[in-house]
Amino acid sequence: MRPFSYERAEHSVGAIAAAADGAGRNAMYLGGGTNLVDLMRLGVERPGHLVDVSRLATDGVEELPDGGLRVGAAMRNSELAAHAIVRRRYPVLSEALLSGASGQIRNLATTGGNLLQRTRCPYFQDASKPCNKRRPGSGCPAREGDHRNLAIIGHSEACVATHPSDMAVALTALGAEVEVAGPRGDRRVPMPGLHRLPGEEPERDTVLEPAELITAVTLPPPLEGGRSRYRKVRERASFAFALVSTAVVVDVLDGTVRDCGIALGGVAHAPWRAERAEAALRGAPATRDAFGKAADAELSLARPLRDNTYKVPLARNLLVQTLEELCA
Amino acid sequence: MAEDALAVEETRKEPARHVEVTLRVNGEQRRLELDTRSSLLDVLREQLGLIGAKKGCDHGQCGACTVLIDGRRANSCLALAVAHDGAEITTIEGVADGDALHPVQAAFIEHDGFQCGYCTPGQICSAVGMLAEVRAGWPSALSTREGDAGPPALTDAEIAERMNGNVCRCGAYPGIRAAIAEAAG
C-alpha cells in the first residue's frame, strides 16, 4: 500500500480545504473505509493523503418542515437502517441497507461512502488487468470476458461496470437529493443524477468535482398512501451483491396506480430510474398485465452482453412480482 | 505491468508516515506509534500481541477479524487504526469477566460451536455485538417488517442472516446457531 498522510477533519469546510490542498498528492476522503481500505490494499486506489470525514457532526437524521428527512453523510448504514422514522416512513430504504453487506460492515460504512463505493467488476479490482475505469485507455476485458454480473443498460464500448450500492437504488426510487459542498459552494444533486453513465469517461463514477464532499441526503415526504419494497436477487441468500434488484414505491387507489417511483440495481453504471415503467404505470390499472407492459417498456432499453442476457427476464419478473406483492 | 512497476517505485520513494494513536484495548489504555497504513487487526496482532482476532481474508469477507469498536462489531482488517484513535476496543481476549467465561463463550463450548477454531474468536465477538443489536431492537433483512414491536425473535434463519459476515470453513454452523440461541436466553 502506498504510504499516505492522514488528517481528521473537524468540520466540512476544513475537510474541503484539506482535500483541495492535497489534490497534488491524490487526496481522498475517508468514511468508514470498508471499500476504500480494501481497494488501497489491492493497489486499485493509491491516495497520498486521507481526509477522514467519518467523525463530522453529520451523523444523524433531521426531520424537515416539509415532512421529509435529512440524513447526515457520516451516519452509519446500520444506524440508518434501524432508525425508527426510516423504518416507519421509508421502509424501502431500511430494507435496501439491510440487504447489503454484513452487520460488521454496516457498522462502519457511512451514507456518503455507500454512495461513492466503486464497482465490483473483477477487472477493476485486479490491478494487473487492463481497465478503462482504473487506467483510462487501457481497454475493457469485461466486454469479451467475464461480464455475467455486469451491465445490461446504458453501458459503453469503454465500460460495462455496474454500481454496487443497494441503498442508492432505494434513494433513487424515493426521489432523494444529495447535498454536496465544495470549494465553489454548495449544491443539490437529485438521484440518480449523482452517478454517471460511463460513456467515454468511465474513470468518473459520479458528477462530483475534485474536493467536493457529500454532506447529506434529503428524502422528500413519503408518498401519501404509498407502499414500498426492496427486493434483491443474488447468487446466495445473504452477503452478496445484487445480480438484479428493484426498489418500488407505489400508491394504488381503487385498483388504479396513482403514483410510483421505481429503480433497478445491478443493471447499469448508476442506480437506474425506471422512468418509462413509471410513466406506463401512472393512471394504469394495478394488474399483472399492466405491470408486465411497464417492465417491458423499461427493458426495451436493455442491450445485454453475451453472458448476461438472463438479467433481462430476471429484471422483468422481479419488477412484476414486486408490484404484484405491493398492490395485492 | 507498467502500472505495477510504477506503483512499486512510487511506494519505494515515499516514506512511511507515522502517527501517535491511543486505543483503550480490553480496558487498558495503550499509546502506540503507528504507520498510517496499519489496520486495527495488524496493530492488535503484531504490536499488542493479541492474536485472538485472525487474519482470514483481509478483505472484510470472512469475519475472522471481528472485534468490538466502542461496543459495535466491526471487521478490524478494514479499520485503519489511525481512524479509530481514542476508541474502546474489545477483542476475544477481553470478553470474559476474569476467569468467568462470557455466556456466548460458554454456549459455544456447550454446543460444539467450532471444529478447527480459527473463525471462533470472530464468531464470538460478532455474536456478542449482534445480540446487543437485537436487544436494541435493530432489524435484519428478515425482520424489517416487524415494526416497533420489540426485539425480533431469534429463529435459526434470523441468526443465520445476522451472522452472515462470519464464515466457518468447517461448517460448524448448526452448533454456532444453537450456541447463540442459548446465549440469547
Coordinates of N, CA, C and O in Angstrom, one line a residue, chain B residues 6-139:
Chain B
L6 N 5.3 1.0 -11.7 CA 5.2 2.4 -11.3 C 4.7 2.5 -9.8 O 5.2 3.3 -9.0
A7 N 3.8 1.6 -9.5 CA 3.2 1.6 -8.1 C 4.3 1.3 -7.1 O 4.4 1.9 -6.1
V8 N 5.1 0.3 -7.5 CA 6.2 -0.2 -6.6 C 7.2 1.0 -6.4 O 7.6 1.3 -5.3
E9 N 7.6 1.6 -7.5 CA 8.5 2.7 -7.5 C 8.0 3.8 -6.6 O 8.7 4.3 -5.8
E10 N 6.7 4.1 -6.8 CA 6.1 5.2 -6.0 C 6.2 4.9 -4.5 O 6.5 5.8 -3.7
T11 N 5.9 3.6 -4.2 CA 5.9 3.2 -2.8 C 7.3 3.3 -2.2 O 7.5 3.7 -1.1
R12 N 8.3 3.0 -3.0 CA 9.7 3.0 -2.5 C 10.1 4.4 -2.2 O 10.8 4.7 -1.3
K13 N 9.7 5.3 -3.1 CA 10.2 6.7 -3.0 C 9.6 7.4 -1.8 O 10.2 8.3 -1.2
E14 N 8.3 7.1 -1.5 CA 7.6 7.8 -0.4 C 7.9 7.2 0.9 O 7.7 6.0 1.1
P15 N 8.2 8.0 1.9 CA 8.5 7.5 3.2 C 7.2 7.1 3.9 O 6.1 7.7 3.7
A16 N 7.3 6.1 4.8 CA 6.1 5.8 5.6 C 5.8 6.9 6.5 O 6.7 7.7 6.9
R17 N 4.5 7.1 6.8 CA 4.1 8.2 7.7 C 3.7 7.6 9.0 O 2.9 6.7 9.1
H18 N 4.2 8.2 10.1 CA 3.9 7.6 11.4 C 3.1 8.6 12.2 O 3.2 9.8 12.1
V19 N 2.2 8.0 13.0 CA 1.3 8.9 13.9 C 1.2 8.2 15.3 O 1.5 7.0 15.4
E20 N 0.8 9.1 16.2 CA 0.6 8.5 17.6 C -0.9 8.3 17.7 O -1.7 9.2 17.4
V21 N -1.3 7.2 18.3 CA -2.7 6.8 18.4 C -2.8 6.2 19.8 O -2.0 5.5 20.3
T22 N -4.0 6.6 20.5 CA -4.3 5.9 21.7 C -5.5 5.1 21.6 O -6.5 5.6 21.1
L23 N -5.4 3.8 22.0 CA -6.6 3.0 22.0 C -6.8 2.4 23.4 O -5.8 2.2 24.1
R24 N -8.0 2.2 23.7 CA -8.3 1.5 25.0 C -8.7 0.1 24.6 O -9.7 -0.2 24.1
V25 N -7.7 -0.8 24.9 CA -7.9 -2.2 24.4 C -8.2 -3.1 25.6 O -7.4 -3.2 26.5
N26 N -9.4 -3.7 25.6 CA -9.8 -4.6 26.7 C -9.6 -3.9 28.1 O -9.1 -4.5 29.0
G27 N -9.9 -2.7 28.1 CA -9.9 -1.9 29.4 C -8.6 -1.3 29.7 O -8.5 -0.5 30.7
E28 N -7.6 -1.5 28.9 CA -6.3 -0.9 29.2 C -5.9 0.1 28.1 O -6.0 -0.1 26.9
Q29 N -5.4 1.3 28.6 CA -5.1 2.4 27.7 C -3.7 2.0 27.1 O -2.7 1.7 27.8
R30 N -3.7 2.1 25.7 CA -2.4 1.8 25.0 C -2.1 2.9 24.1 O -2.8 3.3 23.2
R31 N -0.9 3.5 24.3 CA -0.4 4.5 23.5 C 0.6 3.9 22.5 O 1.5 3.2 22.8
L32 N 0.3 4.2 21.2 CA 1.1 3.5 20.1 C 1.6 4.4 19.1 O 1.0 5.5 18.8
E33 N 2.8 4.1 18.5 CA 3.2 4.8 17.3 C 3.0 3.9 16.1 O 3.5 2.7 16.1
L34 N 2.3 4.4 15.1 CA 1.8 3.5 14.0 C 2.2 4.1 12.7 O 2.2 5.3 12.5
D35 N 2.4 3.2 11.7 CA 2.4 3.6 10.3 C 0.9 3.9 10.0 O 0.0 3.1 10.4
T36 N 0.6 5.0 9.3 CA -0.8 5.3 9.0 C -1.5 4.1 8.3 O -2.7 4.0 8.3
R37 N -0.7 3.3 7.6 CA -1.3 2.2 6.8 C -1.8 1.0 7.7 O -2.5 0.1 7.2
S38 N -1.5 1.0 9.0 CA -1.7 -0.2 9.8 C -3.2 -0.4 10.0 O -4.0 0.6 10.4
S39 N -3.7 -1.6 9.7 CA -5.1 -1.9 10.1 C -5.1 -2.1 11.6 O -4.1 -2.5 12.2
L40 N -6.3 -2.0 12.1 CA -6.5 -2.3 13.6 C -6.1 -3.7 13.8 O -5.5 -4.0 14.9
L41 N -6.4 -4.6 12.9 CA -6.1 -6.0 13.1 C -4.6 -6.2 13.2 O -4.1 -6.9 14.1
D42 N -3.8 -5.6 12.3 CA -2.3 -5.7 12.4 C -1.8 -5.2 13.7 O -0.9 -5.7 14.3
V43 N -2.4 -4.0 14.2 CA -1.9 -3.4 15.4 C -2.2 -4.4 16.6 O -1.3 -4.6 17.4
L44 N -3.4 -5.0 16.6 CA -3.7 -5.9 17.7 C -2.8 -7.1 17.7 O -2.3 -7.4 18.8
R45 N -2.6 -7.7 16.5 CA -1.8 -8.9 16.5 C -0.3 -8.7 16.6 O 0.3 -9.4 17.3
E46 N 0.2 -7.7 15.9 CA 1.6 -7.6 15.8 C 2.2 -6.6 16.8 O 3.4 -6.8 17.2
Q47 N 1.5 -5.6 17.2 CA 2.1 -4.6 18.1 C 1.6 -4.9 19.6 O 2.4 -4.7 20.5
L48 N 0.4 -5.4 19.7 CA -0.1 -5.7 21.1 C -0.1 -7.2 21.4 O -0.4 -7.5 22.6
G49 N 0.3 -8.0 20.5 CA 0.4 -9.5 20.8 C -1.0 -10.1 21.1 O -1.0 -11.2 21.7
L50 N -2.0 -9.5 20.7 CA -3.4 -10.1 20.9 C -3.7 -10.8 19.6 O -4.3 -10.3 18.7
I51 N -3.4 -12.1 19.6 CA -3.5 -12.9 18.4 C -4.9 -13.6 18.3 O -5.0 -14.5 17.4
G52 N -5.8 -13.3 19.1 CA -7.1 -13.9 19.0 C -7.8 -13.6 17.7 O -8.3 -14.5 17.0
A53 N -7.9 -12.3 17.4 CA -8.5 -11.9 16.1 C -7.7 -12.4 15.0 O -6.4 -12.3 15.1
K54 N -8.3 -13.1 14.0 CA -7.5 -13.8 13.0 C -7.5 -13.0 11.7 O -8.5 -12.4 11.3
K55 N -6.5 -13.2 10.9 CA -6.5 -12.6 9.5 C -6.9 -13.7 8.6 O -6.0 -14.6 8.2
G56 N -8.1 -13.8 8.2 CA -8.6 -14.8 7.3 C -8.4 -14.3 5.9 O -7.5 -14.7 5.1
C57 N -9.3 -13.4 5.4 CA -9.3 -12.9 4.0 C -8.6 -11.6 3.9 O -8.1 -11.2 2.8
D58 N -8.6 -10.8 4.9 CA -8.1 -9.4 4.9 C -8.8 -8.5 4.0 O -8.3 -7.5 3.5
H59 N -10.1 -8.9 3.6 CA -10.9 -8.1 2.7 C -12.3 -7.8 3.3 O -13.2 -7.4 2.6
G60 N -12.5 -8.2 4.6 CA -13.9 -7.9 5.2 C -14.9 -8.9 4.8 O -16.1 -8.7 5.0
Q61 N -14.5 -10.1 4.2 CA -15.5 -11.0 3.7 C -15.7 -12.2 4.6 O -16.7 -12.9 4.5
C62 N -14.7 -12.5 5.5 CA -14.8 -13.8 6.3 C -15.2 -13.6 7.7 O -15.7 -14.5 8.4
G63 N -14.9 -12.4 8.3 CA -15.3 -12.1 9.7 C -14.4 -12.6 10.8 O -14.7 -12.4 11.9
A64 N -13.3 -13.3 10.4 CA -12.4 -13.9 11.4 C -11.7 -12.8 12.3 O -11.3 -13.1 13.4
C65 N -11.7 -11.6 11.8 CA -11.0 -10.5 12.4 C -12.0 -9.6 13.3 O -11.6 -8.6 13.8
T66 N -13.2 -10.1 13.4 CA -14.2 -9.3 14.1 C -13.9 -8.9 15.5 O -13.5 -9.8 16.3
V67 N -13.9 -7.6 15.9 CA -13.8 -7.2 17.2 C -14.9 -6.2 17.5 O -15.7 -5.9 16.6
L68 N -15.0 -5.7 18.7 CA -16.0 -4.7 19.1 C -15.2 -3.3 19.1 O -14.2 -3.2 19.8
I69 N -15.7 -2.3 18.4 CA -15.2 -1.0 18.4 C -16.3 -0.1 19.1 O -17.4 0.0 18.5
D70 N -16.0 0.4 20.2 CA -17.0 1.2 21.0 C -18.3 0.4 21.1 O -19.4 0.9 21.0
G71 N -18.1 -0.9 21.4 CA -19.3 -1.8 21.6 C -19.9 -2.4 20.4 O -20.8 -3.2 20.5
R72 N -19.5 -1.9 19.2 CA -20.1 -2.4 18.0 C -19.2 -3.3 17.2 O -18.0 -3.0 17.1
R73 N -19.7 -4.4 16.7 CA -18.9 -5.3 16.0 C -18.4 -4.7 14.6 O -19.2 -4.0 14.0
A74 N -17.2 -5.0 14.3 CA -16.6 -4.5 13.0 C -15.5 -5.4 12.6 O -14.9 -6.1 13.4
N75 N -15.2 -5.3 11.3 CA -14.0 -6.0 10.7 C -12.8 -5.2 11.0 O -12.6 -4.1 10.4
S76 N -11.9 -5.8 11.9 CA -10.7 -5.0 12.2 C -9.7 -4.9 11.0 O -8.8 -4.1 11.0
C77 N -9.9 -5.8 10.0 CA -9.0 -5.7 8.9 C -9.3 -4.5 8.0 O -8.4 -4.0 7.2
L78 N -10.5 -4.0 8.0 CA -10.9 -2.9 7.2 C -10.8 -1.6 7.9 O -11.0 -0.5 7.3
A79 N -10.5 -1.6 9.2 CA -10.5 -0.4 10.0 C -9.0 0.1 10.1 O -8.1 -0.7 10.5
L80 N -8.8 1.3 9.6 CA -7.4 1.8 9.8 C -7.3 2.2 11.2 O -8.2 2.9 11.7
A81 N -6.3 1.8 11.9 CA -6.1 2.1 13.3 C -6.2 3.6 13.6 O -6.8 4.0 14.5
V82 N -5.5 4.3 12.7 CA -5.4 5.8 13.0 C -6.8 6.4 13.0 O -7.0 7.4 13.7
A83 N -7.7 5.9 12.2 CA -9.1 6.4 12.1 C -9.9 6.1 13.4 O -11.0 6.7 13.6
H84 N -9.4 5.3 14.3 CA -10.1 4.9 15.5 C -9.4 5.3 16.7 O -9.6 4.8 17.8
D85 N -8.6 6.4 16.6 CA -7.9 7.0 17.7 C -8.9 7.3 18.8 O -9.9 7.9 18.6
G86 N -8.6 6.8 20.0 CA -9.5 7.1 21.2 C -10.6 6.1 21.4 O -11.3 6.2 22.4
A87 N -10.7 5.1 20.5 CA -11.8 4.2 20.6 C -11.5 3.1 21.7 O -10.4 2.8 22.1
E88 N -12.6 2.5 22.1 CA -12.6 1.4 23.1 C -12.7 0.1 22.2 O -13.7 -0.1 21.5
I89 N -11.7 -0.7 22.3 CA -11.6 -1.9 21.5 C -11.8 -3.2 22.4 O -11.1 -3.3 23.4
T90 N -12.7 -4.1 22.1 CA -12.8 -5.3 22.8 C -12.5 -6.5 21.9 O -13.2 -6.6 20.9
T91 N -11.5 -7.3 22.2 CA -11.2 -8.4 21.4 C -11.6 -9.7 22.2 O -12.1 -9.6 23.3
I92 N -11.4 -10.8 21.6 CA -11.8 -12.1 22.2 C -11.1 -12.2 23.6 O -11.7 -12.8 24.5
E93 N -9.9 -11.7 23.7 CA -9.2 -11.8 24.9 C -9.9 -11.0 26.1 O -9.5 -11.2 27.2
G94 N -10.8 -10.1 25.7 CA -11.4 -9.2 26.7 C -12.8 -9.4 27.0 O -13.5 -8.7 27.7
V95 N -13.4 -10.5 26.3 CA -14.9 -10.6 26.5 C -15.3 -11.3 27.8 O -16.3 -11.1 28.4
A96 N -14.4 -12.2 28.4 CA -14.7 -12.9 29.6 C -14.5 -11.9 30.8 O -13.9 -10.9 30.7
D97 N -15.2 -12.3 31.9 CA -15.1 -11.5 33.1 C -14.1 -12.2 34.0 O -14.5 -13.1 34.8
G98 N -12.8 -11.9 33.9 CA -11.8 -12.6 34.6 C -11.8 -14.1 34.2 O -11.7 -14.4 33.0
D99 N -12.0 -15.0 35.2 CA -12.0 -16.4 34.9 C -13.4 -16.9 34.4 O -13.5 -18.0 34.0
A100 N -14.4 -16.0 34.6 CA -15.7 -16.4 34.2 C -16.0 -16.2 32.7 O -15.9 -15.0 32.3
L101 N -16.2 -17.2 32.0 CA -16.4 -17.1 30.5 C -17.6 -16.2 30.3 O -18.6 -16.2 31.0
H102 N -17.6 -15.5 29.2 CA -18.8 -14.8 28.7 C -19.8 -15.8 28.3 O -19.5 -16.9 27.9
P103 N -21.1 -15.5 28.5 CA -22.2 -16.5 28.2 C -22.1 -17.0 26.8 O -22.4 -18.2 26.6
V104 N -21.6 -16.2 25.9 CA -21.5 -16.7 24.5 C -20.4 -17.7 24.4 O -20.5 -18.7 23.7
Q105 N -19.3 -17.4 25.0 CA -18.1 -18.4 25.0 C -18.6 -19.7 25.6 O -18.3 -20.8 25.1
A106 N -19.3 -19.7 26.8 CA -19.7 -20.9 27.4 C -20.6 -21.7 26.5 O -20.6 -22.9 26.4
A107 N -21.5 -21.0 25.8 CA -22.5 -21.6 25.0 C -21.8 -22.3 23.8 O -22.2 -23.3 23.3
F108 N -20.8 -21.6 23.2 CA -20.0 -22.2 22.1 C -19.4 -23.6 22.5 O -19.4 -24.5 21.8
I109 N -18.9 -23.6 23.8 CA -18.3 -24.9 24.3 C -19.4 -25.9 24.4 O -19.3 -27.1 24.0
E110 N -20.5 -25.5 25.1 CA -21.6 -26.4 25.3 C -22.2 -27.0 24.0 O -22.5 -28.2 24.0
H111 N -22.2 -26.2 23.0 CA -22.9 -26.7 21.7 C -21.9 -27.1 20.6 O -22.3 -27.2 19.5
D112 N -20.6 -27.2 21.0 CA -19.6 -27.5 19.9 C -19.7 -26.5 18.8 O -19.9 -27.0 17.6
G113 N -19.7 -25.2 19.1 CA -19.8 -24.2 18.0 C -18.5 -24.0 17.2 O -18.3 -22.9 16.8
F114 N -17.7 -25.0 17.0 CA -16.5 -24.9 16.3 C -15.9 -26.3 16.0 O -16.3 -27.3 16.6
Q115 N -15.0 -26.3 15.0 CA -14.2 -27.5 14.8 C -12.7 -27.1 14.9 O -12.1 -27.3 16.0
C116 N -12.2 -26.5 13.9 CA -10.8 -26.1 14.0 C -10.5 -24.9 14.9 O -9.4 -24.7 15.4
G117 N -11.5 -24.0 15.0 CA -11.4 -22.9 15.9 C -10.9 -21.6 15.4 O -10.9 -20.6 16.0
Y118 N -10.5 -21.7 14.1 CA -9.9 -20.5 13.5 C -10.9 -19.3 13.4 O -10.5 -18.1 13.7
C119 N -12.1 -19.6 13.1 CA -13.1 -18.5 13.0 C -13.7 -18.1 14.3 O -14.5 -17.1 14.4
T120 N -13.5 -18.9 15.3 CA -14.3 -18.8 16.6 C -14.1 -17.4 17.3 O -15.2 -16.9 17.7
P121 N -12.9 -16.9 17.4 CA -12.9 -15.6 18.1 C -13.8 -14.5 17.4 O -14.4 -13.7 18.0
G122 N -13.7 -14.6 16.0 CA -14.6 -13.6 15.3 C -16.0 -13.9 15.4 O -16.9 -13.1 15.5
Q123 N -16.3 -15.2 15.4 CA -17.8 -15.6 15.6 C -18.3 -15.1 16.9 O -19.4 -14.6 17.0
I124 N -17.5 -15.3 18.0 CA -18.0 -15.0 19.3 C -18.1 -13.5 19.5 O -19.1 -12.9 20.0
C125 N -17.1 -12.7 19.0 CA -17.2 -11.3 19.1 C -18.4 -10.7 18.3 O -19.1 -9.8 18.7
S126 N -18.6 -11.3 17.1 CA -19.7 -10.9 16.3 C -21.0 -11.3 16.9 O -21.9 -10.4 16.9
A127 N -21.1 -12.4 17.6 CA -22.3 -12.8 18.3 C -22.6 -11.9 19.5 O -23.8 -11.5 19.7
V128 N -21.6 -11.5 20.2 CA -21.7 -10.6 21.3 C -22.3 -9.2 20.8 O -23.3 -8.7 21.3
G129 N -21.7 -8.7 19.7 CA -22.2 -7.5 19.1 C -23.6 -7.6 18.6 O -24.5 -6.7 18.7
M130 N -23.9 -8.7 17.9 CA -25.2 -9.0 17.3 C -26.3 -9.0 18.3 O -27.4 -8.5 18.2
L131 N -26.0 -9.7 19.5 CA -27.0 -9.8 20.5 C -27.3 -8.4 21.1 O -28.5 -8.2 21.5
A132 N -26.3 -7.6 21.2 CA -26.6 -6.2 21.6 C -27.5 -5.5 20.6 O -28.4 -4.7 21.0
E133 N -27.2 -5.7 19.3 CA -28.1 -5.1 18.3 C -29.5 -5.6 18.4 O -30.5 -4.8 18.3
V134 N -29.7 -6.9 18.7 CA -31.1 -7.4 18.9 C -31.7 -6.8 20.1 O -32.9 -6.4 20.0
R135 N -31.0 -6.6 21.2 CA -31.6 -6.0 22.4 C -32.0 -4.6 22.1 O -32.9 -4.1 22.7
A136 N -31.2 -3.9 21.2 CA -31.5 -2.5 20.9 C -32.7 -2.4 19.9 O -33.1 -1.3 19.5
G137 N -33.2 -3.6 19.5 CA -34.4 -3.6 18.5 C -34.0 -3.4 17.1 O -34.8 -3.1 16.3
W138 N -32.7 -3.5 16.8 CA -32.3 -3.4 15.4 C -32.9 -4.5 14.5 O -32.8 -5.6 14.9
P139 N -33.4 -4.1 13.3 CA -34.0 -5.1 12.4 C -32.9 -5.8 11.6 O -31.7 -5.4 11.6

